[in-house]
Amino acid sequence: MPSVLPSLLTDYPTPAGVWDEMVSTGGTLRPHWERLAGSLNRLGVSGLTACAGQARQSIAENGVTYNVYGDPRGMDRPWEFDPVPFVIPRHEWEVLEKGLIQRARLVNAVLSDLYGPQTLLRSAALPPGVILGNPAYQVACHGLHPPEDTWLHLYAVDLARGPDGGWWCFADRTQSPSGSGYVLENRIVLSRSLPDEIRDLHVQRLSGFYRVFRENLLRQAPRRAGTDEPPRVVLLTPGPLNETYFEHAYLSRYLGFPLVEGGDLTVRDRRVFLKTLEGLQPVDVILRRVDDSFCDPLELRQDSFLGVPGLLEAMREGNVSVANPIGSGLAESPALMAFMPALCRRLLGEDLLLPNTATWWCGQRREREHVISNLDHFVIKAAFSERSAPPIFPSELTRVEKAKLIERIRRSPHHFVGQEKITLSEAPVWTGSGLKPRPIALRVYLAAAGDSFVVMPGGLTRVSVSPAIPIVSMQSGGGSKDTWVLSDGPVSHQSLLAPDPGRRPAAPAVTDLSSRVADNLFWLGRYAERVEVLVRMMRVLITRLTDDNVAEGPETTGLLMRLLVPLEILPKAPAKPLLMEKYEREALNILFKKDRPGGLHHGLSRLRHGAWLVRDRLSLDTWRILTELQQELPPEGTVMALDDSLGLLNRLVRTLSAFSGMVMENMTRGHGWRFLDLGRRLERAAALLLIVRGSLQIDPAGQYLLMPLLDIADSAMTYRRRYYSHAQRDGVLDLLLTDETNPRSAHFQIQTIREHLAHLPPMPGRSNPGLKHRMTEELGSRLRGMDTEAPPETLTPVLTELVSSVWQLSDRLAHVYFSHAGARII
């Protein structure tokens, strides 16, 4: 082995029968790896371990996830990332780039013909069964004419390198290619770990590609008569349950396009509109991440809730552009790959520069018999992407299993293709103690640019989970790498965020708040406040359980436990006083039992889910704070002492306060911020009224709960500074209920709610002056006029009515703003 990496490559095997990206068959480093290998050697085991740890930390803080179906971590499964990049030299990339651009032109021409004149079918250049028997062929899209005849605004190709070092295409991604957002995140993560190497090796940057991609989308916008408004582009997502939802939110922020779901859009008069709080606003371009058949339930899948009814008709009229156009998924069919070389000569008059993996469609008799006769030399795949199933490796089957496979192929031959088996190349992966080779595949991306395409100078390198597994799949638990394309000199430092005076600006985002997003922000505020109330109440309770110096006696503990019932933290109050040990056990269950309804885990899970739904609206720092909240909890099954629990609650209060500070100081004062704060204020007002009412019911004399009430409401210091006395019931109630200057009082919440409502737009077809004035004014008036010296039996029903009024206000708010159907066109 070479002396460049003696400590890391001691056990690295010399490749045999496989192409290794770093080491040649002679056991020497490939030239383009030498400088990077030297840097890695200087880092050593400890340095690379630190890089891997830093990458994991960044991924966790940034909330980079990929949902593998069936994984118990669900939407919280972190993105798998290897800190050793995949390196491609400039001269090799230039050859690859030419082949990729040619392939994009070819696939675009094929789609244009199949949804247009269909000369390929009429001339028998393609067998009809390959297209008309393909579920991905959308008959309703025949005759569509996308702007500039562009069917591929974003196109991806999956590449593998064979044992001879040549690149082969084994899949085309033409519908809504995923992964480009993860490419960006991989680069950002690694640029923090290896910044000098990226600079010194002249690694080509990615931002120029996204600039071209964004400007091409803006150019697709149809011109609207009578207006000079900039085009409005939206990114259509299937929703937060999709495995790549993180990427949808990430690209939405990076490109500056609102993230929308199908229910946020509507078609009126064959035009697409975004349903916002200010009415219907026209949409010019839809960058979709929804599969073809789900895009329009009127003409495609009728059971789809992900698409927009009438979208195809709006496309036919030329009133909206969709990228990629509906129907483009047809070109993902593996069966088409068998015909690509001949199609390239026919449509482009050129030989195919980037070869496919050799493919035989079993719908043709001679090809079928060839596959069956040489079964062990092939991988058997579904011919059509919509019938996708795991590839079958006949060489690993028993004789009986092979016979069954042959029977299936003969029974439905047009559903199968045979592809030549290729042994994937290998690249070094950091294992924690050294570098080991693992099979890799490379996904590269192209964006339309006028009558040609540009290639992203990089891509998504995917790594097999094990050297024994020949399939590279993120759904199978595989990992990823940053992809470095080297250049001979310094690279451009242009940023996507740099101003471009020659381009029309995107539509201002302040008017793009949909009812769904407003609803989700509202509930994010409620969940945040609900968790804070829980944490503050449990801190007060555990302080009484652990501190012998607290003035109140043990009776206070039992009363505080009963006070948890109206907030649904505790299902019911104990029938009689319990031993202190049982109170302690119950308190720990509330904090640490994962499946406890109303407990801390439950509250934080709701908060996390609420934040996930508006991921594209939250800054990175805000998301990190929410991630810290989740990370504060000990692993499941950990037994924590009461004293340690108190420290945990103190840290949670600080983190929740940081979240509140980010909301107040960093969010622009648009409708989104107002709905988030409305949720917090309504939840705080209701919780405080419930707590005060509960204390009057179980401690009418105010003997035990007055100081705990002040602590829960974070108002003890204010009370002492104002009254210079021990807690008195009328003073405590005045401070917590009627005081207009205490930001924790019920009256302050109602006043703030009234101010927010005054700034919200009137809803089309719905009157809401009563919402803005009558309901909030009545609540404020009743709080101002409350006689805090009245006996508990008089105050309790008043507080009950106030709680009911707060919930009625919340329901009215939801009815007016969150069930918006959008009747007015702006």
mmCIF file of N, CA and C in Angstrom, residues 625-724:
data_model
loop_
_atom_site.group_PDB
_atom_site.id
_atom_site.type_symbol
_atom_site.label_atom_id
_atom_site.label_comp_id
_atom_site.label_asym_id
_atom_site.label_seq_id
_atom_site.Cartn_x
_atom_site.Cartn_y
_atom_site.Cartn_z
ATOM 1 N N ILE A 625 -33.491 25.156 18.358
ATOM 2 C CA ILE A 625 -34.023 25.267 19.720
ATOM 3 C C ILE A 625 -35.047 24.158 19.974
ATOM 4 N N LEU A 626 -35.923 23.939 19.005
ATOM 5 C CA LEU A 626 -36.920 22.879 19.159
ATOM 6 C C LEU A 626 -36.254 21.507 19.219
ATOM 7 N N THR A 627 -35.164 21.334 18.470
ATOM 8 C CA THR A 627 -34.427 20.071 18.529
ATOM 9 C C THR A 627 -33.800 19.884 19.903
ATOM 10 N N GLU A 628 -33.274 20.972 20.478
ATOM 11 C CA GLU A 628 -32.685 20.891 21.821
ATOM 12 C C GLU A 628 -33.714 20.460 22.855
ATOM 13 N N LEU A 629 -34.949 20.917 22.708
ATOM 14 C CA LEU A 629 -35.995 20.495 23.636
ATOM 15 C C LEU A 629 -36.124 18.978 23.638
ATOM 16 N N GLN A 630 -36.141 18.389 22.455
ATOM 17 C CA GLN A 630 -36.288 16.941 22.347
ATOM 18 C C GLN A 630 -35.055 16.241 22.892
ATOM 19 N N GLN A 631 -33.880 16.812 22.645
ATOM 20 C CA GLN A 631 -32.641 16.172 23.074
ATOM 21 C C GLN A 631 -32.423 16.255 24.584
ATOM 22 N N GLU A 632 -33.122 17.173 25.251
ATOM 23 C CA GLU A 632 -32.971 17.289 26.698
ATOM 24 C C GLU A 632 -33.499 16.048 27.427
ATOM 25 N N LEU A 633 -34.485 15.387 26.825
ATOM 26 C CA LEU A 633 -35.082 14.241 27.509
ATOM 27 C C LEU A 633 -34.089 13.085 27.552
ATOM 28 N N PRO A 634 -34.013 12.388 28.674
ATOM 29 C CA PRO A 634 -33.104 11.236 28.749
ATOM 30 C C PRO A 634 -33.629 10.090 27.899
ATOM 31 N N PRO A 635 -32.769 9.135 27.538
ATOM 32 C CA PRO A 635 -33.223 7.976 26.754
ATOM 33 C C PRO A 635 -34.334 7.225 27.477
ATOM 34 N N GLU A 636 -35.183 6.589 26.667
ATOM 35 C CA GLU A 636 -36.302 5.845 27.244
ATOM 36 C C GLU A 636 -35.782 4.763 28.186
ATOM 37 N N GLY A 637 -36.422 4.632 29.339
ATOM 38 C CA GLY A 637 -36.017 3.644 30.331
ATOM 39 C C GLY A 637 -35.078 4.190 31.387
ATOM 40 N N THR A 638 -34.562 5.423 31.173
ATOM 41 C CA THR A 638 -33.671 6.039 32.154
ATOM 42 C C THR A 638 -34.459 6.435 33.398
ATOM 43 N N VAL A 639 -33.937 6.074 34.558
ATOM 44 C CA VAL A 639 -34.555 6.457 35.822
ATOM 45 C C VAL A 639 -33.803 7.679 36.357
ATOM 46 N N MET A 640 -34.501 8.780 36.498
ATOM 47 C CA MET A 640 -33.874 10.033 36.920
ATOM 48 C C MET A 640 -34.379 10.402 38.308
ATOM 49 N N ALA A 641 -33.464 10.824 39.157
ATOM 50 C CA ALA A 641 -33.848 11.239 40.500
ATOM 51 C C ALA A 641 -34.595 12.571 40.438
ATOM 52 N N LEU A 642 -35.337 12.876 41.523
ATOM 53 C CA LEU A 642 -36.112 14.107 41.559
ATOM 54 C C LEU A 642 -35.231 15.340 41.433
ATOM 55 N N ASP A 643 -34.090 15.332 42.109
ATOM 56 C CA ASP A 643 -33.195 16.490 42.033
ATOM 57 C C ASP A 643 -32.715 16.712 40.601
ATOM 58 N N ASP A 644 -32.365 15.613 39.919
ATOM 59 C CA ASP A 644 -31.933 15.735 38.524
ATOM 60 C C ASP A 644 -33.095 16.178 37.638
ATOM 61 N N SER A 645 -34.300 15.731 37.977
ATOM 62 C CA SER A 645 -35.476 16.140 37.210
ATOM 63 C C SER A 645 -35.693 17.641 37.309
ATOM 64 N N LEU A 646 -35.413 18.181 38.470
ATOM 65 C CA LEU A 646 -35.564 19.625 38.644
ATOM 66 C C LEU A 646 -34.577 20.378 37.759
ATOM 67 N N GLY A 647 -33.353 19.864 37.652
ATOM 68 C CA GLY A 647 -32.387 20.481 36.749
ATOM 69 C C GLY A 647 -32.847 20.406 35.304
ATOM 70 N N LEU A 648 -33.431 19.271 34.921
ATOM 71 C CA LEU A 648 -33.963 19.126 33.575
ATOM 72 C C LEU A 648 -35.057 20.159 33.310
ATOM 73 N N LEU A 649 -35.970 20.340 34.258
ATOM 74 C CA LEU A 649 -37.069 21.290 34.074
ATOM 75 C C LEU A 649 -36.547 22.719 33.974
ATOM 76 N N ASN A 650 -35.522 23.027 34.736
ATOM 77 C CA ASN A 650 -34.933 24.369 34.619
ATOM 78 C C ASN A 650 -34.356 24.596 33.222
ATOM 79 N N ARG A 651 -33.695 23.569 32.668
ATOM 80 C CA ARG A 651 -33.135 23.705 31.327
ATOM 81 C C ARG A 651 -34.255 23.830 30.290
ATOM 82 N N LEU A 652 -35.339 23.095 30.480
ATOM 83 C CA LEU A 652 -36.458 23.180 29.539
ATOM 84 C C LEU A 652 -37.098 24.562 29.566
ATOM 85 N N VAL A 653 -37.209 25.145 30.761
ATOM 86 C CA VAL A 653 -37.768 26.500 30.842
ATOM 87 C C VAL A 653 -36.890 27.478 30.076
ATOM 88 N N ARG A 654 -35.577 27.345 30.214
ATOM 89 C CA ARG A 654 -34.675 28.247 29.489
ATOM 90 C C ARG A 654 -34.797 28.053 27.984
ATOM 91 N N THR A 655 -34.895 26.806 27.541
ATOM 92 C CA THR A 655 -34.994 26.548 26.102
ATOM 93 C C THR A 655 -36.321 27.046 25.546
ATOM 94 N N LEU A 656 -37.404 26.854 26.295
ATOM 95 C CA LEU A 656 -38.701 27.370 25.861
ATOM 96 C C LEU A 656 -38.690 28.893 25.810
ATOM 97 N N SER A 657 -37.990 29.507 26.753
ATOM 98 C CA SER A 657 -37.863 30.965 26.725
ATOM 99 C C SER A 657 -37.073 31.417 25.506
ATOM 100 N N ALA A 658 -36.064 30.610 25.124
ATOM 101 C CA ALA A 658 -35.304 30.936 23.912
ATOM 102 C C ALA A 658 -36.199 30.854 22.683
ATOM 103 N N PHE A 659 -37.085 29.861 22.640
ATOM 104 C CA PHE A 659 -38.024 29.752 21.526
ATOM 105 C C PHE A 659 -38.924 30.986 21.471
ATOM 106 N N SER A 660 -39.443 31.389 22.633
ATOM 107 C CA SER A 660 -40.292 32.589 22.674
ATOM 108 C C SER A 660 -39.519 33.810 22.198
ATOM 109 N N GLY A 661 -38.251 33.898 22.599
ATOM 110 C CA GLY A 661 -37.438 35.032 22.172
ATOM 111 C C GLY A 661 -37.222 35.043 20.673
ATOM 112 N N MET A 662 -36.998 33.853 20.076
ATOM 113 C CA MET A 662 -36.820 33.789 18.629
ATOM 114 C C MET A 662 -38.089 34.229 17.909
ATOM 115 N N VAL A 663 -39.242 33.820 18.441
ATOM 116 C CA VAL A 663 -40.514 34.194 17.821
ATOM 117 C C VAL A 663 -40.711 35.706 17.885
ATOM 118 N N MET A 664 -40.422 36.289 19.047
ATOM 119 C CA MET A 664 -40.671 37.712 19.239
ATOM 120 C C MET A 664 -39.646 38.590 18.524
ATOM 121 N N GLU A 665 -38.408 38.137 18.459
ATOM 122 C CA GLU A 665 -37.346 39.005 17.951
ATOM 123 C C GLU A 665 -36.983 38.741 16.488
ATOM 124 N N ASN A 666 -37.259 37.542 15.985
ATOM 125 C CA ASN A 666 -36.762 37.184 14.658
ATOM 126 C C ASN A 666 -37.832 37.010 13.596
ATOM 127 N N MET A 667 -39.089 36.791 13.994
ATOM 128 C CA MET A 667 -40.130 36.609 12.993
ATOM 129 C C MET A 667 -40.665 37.961 12.538
ATOM 130 N N THR A 668 -40.811 38.111 11.228
ATOM 131 C CA THR A 668 -41.406 39.340 10.716
ATOM 132 C C THR A 668 -42.856 39.425 11.168
ATOM 133 N N ARG A 669 -43.332 40.639 11.335
ATOM 134 C CA ARG A 669 -44.665 40.842 11.900
ATOM 135 C C ARG A 669 -45.754 40.680 10.834
ATOM 136 N N GLY A 670 -45.751 39.533 10.198
ATOM 137 C CA GLY A 670 -46.778 39.219 9.215
ATOM 138 C C GLY A 670 -47.879 38.400 9.854
ATOM 139 N N HIS A 671 -48.775 37.906 9.006
ATOM 140 C CA HIS A 671 -49.900 37.145 9.518
ATOM 141 C C HIS A 671 -49.446 35.851 10.195
ATOM 142 N N GLY A 672 -48.377 35.236 9.675
ATOM 143 C CA GLY A 672 -47.899 33.997 10.274
ATOM 144 C C GLY A 672 -47.506 34.182 11.723
ATOM 145 N N TRP A 673 -46.731 35.233 11.996
ATOM 146 C CA TRP A 673 -46.333 35.514 13.384
ATOM 147 C C TRP A 673 -47.554 35.776 14.252
ATOM 148 N N ARG A 674 -48.525 36.488 13.731
ATOM 149 C CA ARG A 674 -49.708 36.795 14.533
ATOM 150 C C ARG A 674 -50.476 35.524 14.892
ATOM 151 N N PHE A 675 -50.608 34.594 13.956
ATOM 152 C CA PHE A 675 -51.341 33.375 14.288
ATOM 153 C C PHE A 675 -50.576 32.512 15.283
ATOM 154 N N LEU A 676 -49.261 32.460 15.162
ATOM 155 C CA LEU A 676 -48.478 31.711 16.138
ATOM 156 C C LEU A 676 -48.651 32.311 17.531
ATOM 157 N N ASP A 677 -48.558 33.643 17.615
ATOM 158 C CA ASP A 677 -48.699 34.284 18.918
ATOM 159 C C ASP A 677 -50.142 34.218 19.425
ATOM 160 N N LEU A 678 -51.112 34.248 18.522
ATOM 161 C CA LEU A 678 -52.505 34.075 18.935
ATOM 162 C C LEU A 678 -52.700 32.725 19.625
ATOM 163 N N GLY A 679 -52.104 31.681 19.052
ATOM 164 C CA GLY A 679 -52.214 30.370 19.677
ATOM 165 C C GLY A 679 -51.631 30.359 21.074
ATOM 166 N N ARG A 680 -50.475 30.997 21.250
ATOM 167 C CA ARG A 680 -49.850 31.056 22.576
ATOM 168 C C ARG A 680 -50.718 31.826 23.555
ATOM 169 N N ARG A 681 -51.233 32.968 23.123
ATOM 170 C CA ARG A 681 -52.004 33.823 24.035
ATOM 171 C C ARG A 681 -53.311 33.160 24.460
ATOM 172 N N LEU A 682 -54.001 32.528 23.523
ATOM 173 C CA LEU A 682 -55.240 31.848 23.868
ATOM 174 C C LEU A 682 -54.984 30.696 24.831
ATOM 175 N N GLU A 683 -53.942 29.922 24.552
ATOM 176 C CA GLU A 683 -53.617 28.790 25.435
ATOM 177 C C GLU A 683 -53.206 29.279 26.818
ATOM 178 N N ARG A 684 -52.431 30.352 26.879
ATOM 179 C CA ARG A 684 -51.986 30.877 28.175
ATOM 180 C C ARG A 684 -53.165 31.419 28.970
ATOM 181 N N ALA A 685 -54.044 32.161 28.297
ATOM 182 C CA ALA A 685 -55.208 32.710 29.004
ATOM 183 C C ALA A 685 -56.074 31.598 29.557
ATOM 184 N N ALA A 686 -56.377 30.590 28.745
ATOM 185 C CA ALA A 686 -57.241 29.502 29.195
ATOM 186 C C ALA A 686 -56.588 28.719 30.329
ATOM 187 N N ALA A 687 -55.288 28.415 30.192
ATOM 188 C CA ALA A 687 -54.604 27.645 31.228
ATOM 189 C C ALA A 687 -54.581 28.406 32.549
ATOM 190 N N LEU A 688 -54.306 29.701 32.496
ATOM 191 C CA LEU A 688 -54.255 30.492 33.723
ATOM 192 C C LEU A 688 -55.629 30.558 34.393
ATOM 193 N N LEU A 689 -56.663 30.763 33.614
ATOM 194 C CA LEU A 689 -58.018 30.802 34.188
ATOM 195 C C LEU A 689 -58.380 29.462 34.808
ATOM 196 N N LEU A 690 -58.003 28.366 34.164
ATOM 197 C CA LEU A 690 -58.291 27.037 34.712
ATOM 198 C C LEU A 690 -57.522 26.797 36.007
ATOM 199 N N ILE A 691 -56.260 27.222 36.038
ATOM 200 C CA ILE A 691 -55.443 27.015 37.240
ATOM 201 C C ILE A 691 -55.991 27.840 38.403
ATOM 202 N N VAL A 692 -56.325 29.101 38.152
ATOM 203 C CA VAL A 692 -56.863 29.951 39.219
ATOM 204 C C VAL A 692 -58.204 29.408 39.703
ATOM 205 N N ARG A 693 -59.051 29.018 38.768
ATOM 206 C CA ARG A 693 -60.344 28.456 39.170
ATOM 207 C C ARG A 693 -60.144 27.195 40.000
ATOM 208 N N GLY A 694 -59.241 26.324 39.563
ATOM 209 C CA GLY A 694 -58.984 25.102 40.324
ATOM 210 C C GLY A 694 -58.468 25.377 41.719
ATOM 211 N N SER A 695 -57.603 26.388 41.852
ATOM 212 C CA SER A 695 -57.064 26.709 43.178
ATOM 213 C C SER A 695 -58.158 27.237 44.107
ATOM 214 N N LEU A 696 -59.097 28.013 43.565
ATOM 215 C CA LEU A 696 -60.197 28.512 44.390
ATOM 216 C C LEU A 696 -61.117 27.382 44.826
ATOM 217 N N GLN A 697 -61.235 26.365 44.005
ATOM 218 C CA GLN A 697 -62.109 25.250 44.345
ATOM 219 C C GLN A 697 -61.505 24.352 45.410
ATOM 220 N N ILE A 698 -60.191 24.113 45.347
ATOM 221 C CA ILE A 698 -59.586 23.155 46.288
ATOM 222 C C ILE A 698 -58.884 23.839 47.455
ATOM 223 N N ASP A 699 -58.625 25.124 47.346
ATOM 224 C CA ASP A 699 -57.989 25.878 48.431
ATOM 225 C C ASP A 699 -58.670 27.240 48.558
ATOM 226 N N PRO A 700 -59.961 27.259 48.917
ATOM 227 C CA PRO A 700 -60.718 28.520 48.912
ATOM 228 C C PRO A 700 -60.155 29.573 49.855
ATOM 229 N N ALA A 701 -59.511 29.139 50.912
ATOM 230 C CA ALA A 701 -58.966 30.102 51.872
ATOM 231 C C ALA A 701 -57.627 30.679 51.423
ATOM 232 N N GLY A 702 -57.039 30.114 50.389
ATOM 233 C CA GLY A 702 -55.748 30.615 49.910
ATOM 234 C C GLY A 702 -54.620 30.320 50.875
ATOM 235 N N GLN A 703 -54.740 29.207 51.599
ATOM 236 C CA GLN A 703 -53.745 28.888 52.615
ATOM 237 C C GLN A 703 -52.494 28.243 52.025
ATOM 238 N N TYR A 704 -52.650 27.515 50.914
ATOM 239 C CA TYR A 704 -51.543 26.708 50.417
ATOM 240 C C TYR A 704 -51.055 27.081 49.011
ATOM 241 N N LEU A 705 -51.916 27.558 48.141
ATOM 242 C CA LEU A 705 -51.586 27.606 46.718
ATOM 243 C C LEU A 705 -51.264 28.993 46.167
ATOM 244 N N LEU A 706 -51.292 30.030 46.999
ATOM 245 C CA LEU A 706 -51.079 31.360 46.449
ATOM 246 C C LEU A 706 -49.653 31.542 45.912
ATOM 247 N N MET A 707 -48.655 31.176 46.698
ATOM 248 C CA MET A 707 -47.275 31.305 46.211
ATOM 249 C C MET A 707 -46.982 30.356 45.041
ATOM 250 N N PRO A 708 -47.454 29.090 45.087
ATOM 251 C CA PRO A 708 -47.274 28.250 43.901
ATOM 252 C C PRO A 708 -47.917 28.846 42.642
ATOM 253 N N LEU A 709 -49.069 29.506 42.799
ATOM 254 C CA LEU A 709 -49.698 30.143 41.650
ATOM 255 C C LEU A 709 -48.781 31.210 41.060
ATOM 256 N N LEU A 710 -48.200 32.014 41.914
ATOM 257 C CA LEU A 710 -47.290 33.058 41.430
ATOM 258 C C LEU A 710 -46.066 32.460 40.746
ATOM 259 N N ASP A 711 -45.560 31.350 41.294
ATOM 260 C CA ASP A 711 -44.404 30.701 40.673
ATOM 261 C C ASP A 711 -44.756 30.106 39.307
ATOM 262 N N ILE A 712 -45.932 29.486 39.224
ATOM 263 C CA ILE A 712 -46.355 28.903 37.948
ATOM 264 C C ILE A 712 -46.463 29.990 36.886
ATOM 265 N N ALA A 713 -47.008 31.147 37.263
ATOM 266 C CA ALA A 713 -47.194 32.255 36.325
ATOM 267 C C ALA A 713 -45.973 33.152 36.220
ATOM 268 N N ASP A 714 -44.849 32.738 36.821
ATOM 269 C CA ASP A 714 -43.609 33.503 36.744
ATOM 270 C C ASP A 714 -43.828 34.952 37.181
ATOM 271 N N SER A 715 -44.603 35.125 38.255
ATOM 272 C CA SER A 715 -44.967 36.475 38.708
ATOM 273 C C SER A 715 -44.641 36.713 40.170
ATOM 274 N N ALA A 716 -43.873 35.806 40.790
ATOM 275 C CA ALA A 716 -43.580 35.950 42.213
ATOM 276 C C ALA A 716 -42.755 37.205 42.480
ATOM 277 N N MET A 717 -41.750 37.464 41.661
ATOM 278 C CA MET A 717 -40.901 38.644 41.863
ATOM 279 C C MET A 717 -41.718 39.924 41.695
ATOM 280 N N THR A 718 -42.598 39.962 40.704
ATOM 281 C CA THR A 718 -43.445 41.142 40.497
ATOM 282 C C THR A 718 -44.337 41.381 41.706
ATOM 283 N N TYR A 719 -44.874 40.313 42.254
ATOM 284 C CA TYR A 719 -45.766 40.451 43.407
ATOM 285 C C TYR A 719 -45.004 41.019 44.611
ATOM 286 N N ARG A 720 -43.836 40.478 44.880
ATOM 287 C CA ARG A 720 -43.069 40.939 46.048
ATOM 288 C C ARG A 720 -42.666 42.402 45.877
ATOM 289 N N ARG A 721 -42.275 42.772 44.671
ATOM 290 C CA ARG A 721 -41.855 44.146 44.449
ATOM 291 C C ARG A 721 -43.036 45.111 44.569
ATOM 292 N N ARG A 722 -44.226 44.642 44.258
ATOM 293 C CA ARG A 722 -45.390 45.524 44.271
ATOM 294 C C ARG A 722 -46.044 45.599 45.650
ATOM 295 N N TYR A 723 -46.127 44.470 46.355
ATOM 296 C CA TYR A 723 -46.943 44.442 47.577
ATOM 297 C C TYR A 723 -46.131 44.353 48.862
ATOM 298 N N TYR A 724 -44.860 43.988 48.787
ATOM 299 C CA TYR A 724 -44.013 43.917 49.990
ATOM 300 C C TYR A 724 -44.689 43.135 51.113
#
